[in-house]
Coordinates of C-alpha atoms and ligand atoms in Angstrom, one line a residue:
X14 CA -5.0 -21.3 31.5
X15 CA -6.5 -21.5 28.0
X16 CA -4.9 -20.6 24.8
X17 CA -4.3 -17.0 24.0
X18 CA -4.0 -15.2 20.7
X19 CA -0.5 -15.5 19.3
X20 CA 0.2 -18.6 21.4
X21 CA 1.9 -21.4 19.4
X22 CA -0.8 -24.0 19.4
X23 CA -0.1 -27.5 20.9
X24 CA 1.5 -30.0 18.7
X25 CA 0.1 -33.5 19.0
X26 CA -0.2 -36.9 17.4
X27 CA -3.8 -38.3 17.1
X28 CA -5.8 -40.8 15.4
X29 CA -8.3 -39.5 12.9
X30 CA -10.9 -41.4 10.6
X31 CA -8.2 -40.8 7.9
X32 CA -5.2 -42.1 9.8
X33 CA -2.9 -40.8 12.3
X34 CA -1.7 -37.2 12.0
X35 CA 0.9 -35.0 13.7
X36 CA -0.8 -31.8 14.0
X37 CA 1.9 -29.1 13.1
X38 CA 3.1 -31.3 10.2
X39 CA -0.5 -31.8 9.0
X40 CA -0.8 -27.9 8.9
X41 CA 2.3 -27.5 6.9
X42 CA 2.5 -24.0 5.3
X43 CA -1.3 -23.7 5.3
X44 CA -3.8 -21.9 7.4
X45 CA -5.7 -24.4 9.6
X46 CA -9.1 -24.5 11.3
X47 CA -9.7 -26.9 14.2
X48 CA -13.3 -27.2 15.2
X49 CA -14.7 -29.2 18.2
X50 CA -17.9 -30.9 18.5
X51 CA -19.5 -32.4 21.7
X52 CA -20.5 -35.7 20.4
X53 CA -20.9 -37.9 17.1
X54 CA -24.5 -38.6 15.9
X55 CA -26.0 -35.5 17.4
X56 CA -28.4 -33.0 15.5
X57 CA -26.6 -29.6 15.9
X58 CA -23.1 -31.1 15.2
X59 CA -24.4 -33.0 12.2
X60 CA -25.5 -29.6 10.7
X61 CA -22.2 -27.9 11.4
X62 CA -20.2 -30.7 9.8
X63 CA -22.3 -30.4 6.8
X64 CA -21.8 -26.6 6.6
X65 CA -18.0 -27.0 6.8
X66 CA -18.2 -29.7 4.1
X67 CA -20.3 -27.5 1.8
X68 CA -17.6 -24.8 2.1
X69 CA -14.8 -27.1 0.9
X70 CA -14.0 -24.8 -2.2
X71 CA -13.8 -21.7 0.0
X72 CA -11.4 -23.3 2.4
X73 CA -9.1 -24.4 -0.5
X74 CA -9.3 -20.9 -2.1
X75 CA -7.9 -19.5 1.2
X76 CA -5.2 -22.2 1.5
X77 CA -6.8 -23.4 4.7
X78 CA -7.1 -26.9 5.9
X79 CA -10.0 -27.9 8.2
X80 CA -10.1 -30.5 10.8
X81 CA -12.9 -31.7 13.3
X82 CA -12.6 -33.3 16.6
X83 CA -15.0 -35.0 19.0
X84 CA -14.6 -37.4 21.9
X85 CA -15.8 -40.5 19.9
X86 CA -13.5 -43.1 18.1
X87 CA -12.7 -43.4 14.5
X88 CA -15.2 -46.1 13.7
X89 CA -17.9 -43.8 15.0
X90 CA -16.5 -40.9 13.1
X91 CA -16.5 -43.0 9.8
X92 CA -20.1 -44.2 10.4
X93 CA -21.2 -40.7 11.3
X94 CA -19.5 -39.1 8.3
X95 CA -21.9 -41.1 6.0
X96 CA -24.8 -39.5 7.8
X97 CA -23.3 -36.0 7.5
X98 CA -22.7 -36.5 3.8
X99 CA -26.3 -37.8 3.2
X100 CA -27.8 -34.8 5.1
X101 CA -25.6 -32.2 3.5
X102 CA -25.6 -33.8 0.2
X103 CA -21.9 -33.3 -0.4
X104 CA -18.6 -35.1 0.5
X105 CA -17.0 -34.4 3.9
X106 CA -13.4 -34.7 2.7
X107 CA -11.7 -33.3 6.1
X108 CA -10.5 -35.5 8.9
X109 CA -12.0 -35.9 12.3
X110 CA -9.8 -36.4 15.3
X111 CA -10.7 -39.2 17.7
X112 CA -10.1 -37.7 21.0
X113 CA -11.5 -40.4 23.4
X114 CA -8.8 -39.8 26.1
X115 CA -9.6 -36.0 26.0
X116 CA -5.8 -35.2 25.5
X117 CA -6.4 -32.7 22.7
X118 CA -9.6 -31.4 24.2
X119 CA -7.8 -30.5 27.5
X120 CA -4.7 -29.1 25.6
X121 CA -7.0 -26.6 23.7
X122 CA -9.3 -26.0 26.8
X123 CA -12.3 -27.2 24.8
X124 CA -14.2 -28.6 27.7
X125 CA -17.1 -26.9 29.7
X126 CA -16.4 -25.7 33.1
X127 CA -18.2 -28.7 34.8
X128 CA -15.7 -31.1 33.2
X129 CA -12.9 -29.8 35.5
X130 CA -15.1 -30.0 38.7
X131 CA -16.5 -33.4 39.5
X132 CA -14.4 -36.2 40.9
X133 CA -16.1 -38.7 38.7
X134 CA -17.1 -36.8 35.6
X135 CA -20.0 -38.3 33.5
X136 CA -19.9 -38.6 29.8
X137 CA -21.8 -35.3 29.6
X138 CA -19.1 -33.5 31.4
X139 CA -16.5 -34.6 28.9
X140 CA -18.5 -33.5 25.9
X141 CA -16.5 -30.6 24.4
X142 CA -18.0 -27.3 23.7
X143 CA -18.2 -25.9 20.2
X144 CA -14.8 -24.2 19.7
X145 CA -13.2 -22.9 16.7
X146 CA -9.4 -22.2 16.4
X147 CA -8.1 -20.4 13.4
X148 CA -4.3 -21.1 13.3
X149 CA -1.8 -19.5 10.9
X150 CA 0.9 -21.1 8.9
X151 CA 3.3 -20.0 11.7
X152 CA 1.2 -22.4 14.0
X153 CA 0.1 -19.5 16.2
X154 CA -3.5 -19.0 17.3
X155 CA -5.0 -16.1 15.3
X156 CA -8.6 -16.4 16.6
X157 CA -10.8 -18.5 18.7
X158 CA -14.4 -18.7 19.4
X159 CA -16.6 -20.8 21.7
X160 CA -20.1 -21.6 21.5
X161 CA -22.2 -23.6 24.0
X162 CA -23.7 -27.0 23.1
X163 CA -27.1 -25.7 22.2
X164 CA -26.3 -22.9 19.5
X165 CA -24.7 -24.1 16.2
X166 CA -21.9 -21.9 14.8
X167 CA -22.1 -19.6 12.0
X168 CA -19.5 -20.8 9.4
X169 CA -20.1 -17.9 7.2
X170 CA -18.8 -15.7 10.0
X171 CA -15.8 -18.1 10.4
X172 CA -15.0 -17.6 6.6
X173 CA -15.4 -13.8 7.0
X174 CA -13.1 -13.8 10.1
X175 CA -10.5 -15.9 8.1
X176 CA -10.8 -13.4 5.3
X177 CA -10.2 -10.5 7.7
X178 CA -7.2 -12.2 9.3
X179 CA -5.5 -13.0 6.1
X180 CA -6.2 -9.5 4.5
X181 CA -5.1 -7.9 7.7
X182 CA -1.9 -9.8 7.9
X183 CA -1.1 -9.2 4.2
X184 CA -1.8 -5.5 4.2
X185 CA -1.0 -4.2 7.6
X186 CA -4.6 -3.0 8.2
X187 CA -7.5 -3.6 10.4
X188 CA -11.1 -4.5 9.7
X189 CA -14.2 -2.5 10.9
X190 CA -17.3 -4.0 12.3
X191 CA -19.1 -6.4 9.8
X192 CA -16.3 -6.0 7.2
X193 CA -16.6 -8.0 4.1
X194 CA -14.1 -8.6 1.3
X195 CA -13.9 -5.6 -1.0
X196 CA -15.0 -3.0 1.6
X197 CA -12.8 -0.3 2.9
X198 CA -10.3 -1.1 5.7
X199 CA -9.0 0.9 8.8
X200 CA -5.5 2.4 9.0
X201 CA -4.0 1.2 12.3
X202 CA -3.4 4.0 14.8
X203 CA 0.4 3.6 14.7
X204 CA 0.5 4.8 11.0
X205 CA 0.6 8.5 10.4
X206 CA -1.7 10.3 7.9
X207 CA 1.3 11.0 5.6
X208 CA 2.5 7.4 5.7
X209 CA -1.0 6.1 5.2
X210 CA -1.5 8.2 2.1
X211 CA 1.9 7.2 0.8
X212 CA 1.1 3.5 1.3
X213 CA -2.6 3.3 0.5
X214 CA -3.6 6.3 -1.5
X215 CA -6.6 8.4 -0.6
X216 CA -7.5 8.4 3.1
X217 CA -11.0 8.9 4.3
X218 CA -10.7 10.5 7.5
X219 CA -14.0 10.1 9.6
X220 CA -12.3 11.0 12.9
X221 CA -8.6 11.8 13.8
X222 CA -8.4 8.1 14.8
X223 CA -10.8 6.5 12.4
X224 CA -9.3 6.4 8.9
X225 CA -10.5 4.3 6.0
X226 CA -8.7 3.3 2.8
X227 CA -9.4 1.1 -0.1
X228 CA -7.1 -2.0 -0.9
X229 CA -6.5 -2.7 -4.5
X230 CA -8.9 -5.5 -5.6
Ligands
BEZ28 C1 -26.0 -31.7 19.3 O1 -27.1 -31.6 18.8 O2 -25.0 -31.3 18.6 C2 -25.8 -32.2 20.7 C3 -26.8 -32.7 21.4 C4 -26.6 -33.2 22.6 C5 -25.4 -33.4 23.0 C6 -24.3 -32.8 22.4 C7 -24.5 -32.3 21.1

């Protein structure tokens, strides 16, 4: 059974290219994003790592630590990072977990279906899919998404979803489709019209169950 939203994510000790970490301790009281990659020195993964590196200031503004993982070792990770930094023209300051034994990949259910089937899995079977786990300071899973090996993730969407989670959590609201920071948000069904007015001010009632409010900027 994979991880479900609101599960406490597995804690683990692992080697990274920046030394050993204990995952929950490493998260501390921050938000965290764990993103998996099938393999070092591969083209799509290199663009994804570059995209994450280029967003360093954005993660920091959101008090969010990012960490990658792939099934190769720390020496490969260090050499690959030099390529990533050259291609993305920026520093990749976040750690990458070396998951050679697949312990973390299995704990987070990051492997493709085939990996669980053959008696003698090939290296191809043990390549992780492209998963993203957004984890709150309470160490609970807030969001996960999984892409196949042949489609790179959209990290602008990861950032948008992180904004949505943080804003929803802080204000007790929900986010409509394609929501971006600054746009109107949705009043949850459990809140009455009267309570919504009291809490958020003017309510734009499009349908009895679809009510928008503005948050203070
Ligand atoms: C990639 O482009 O990221 C990739 C290519 C082959 C295997 C795994 C990853």
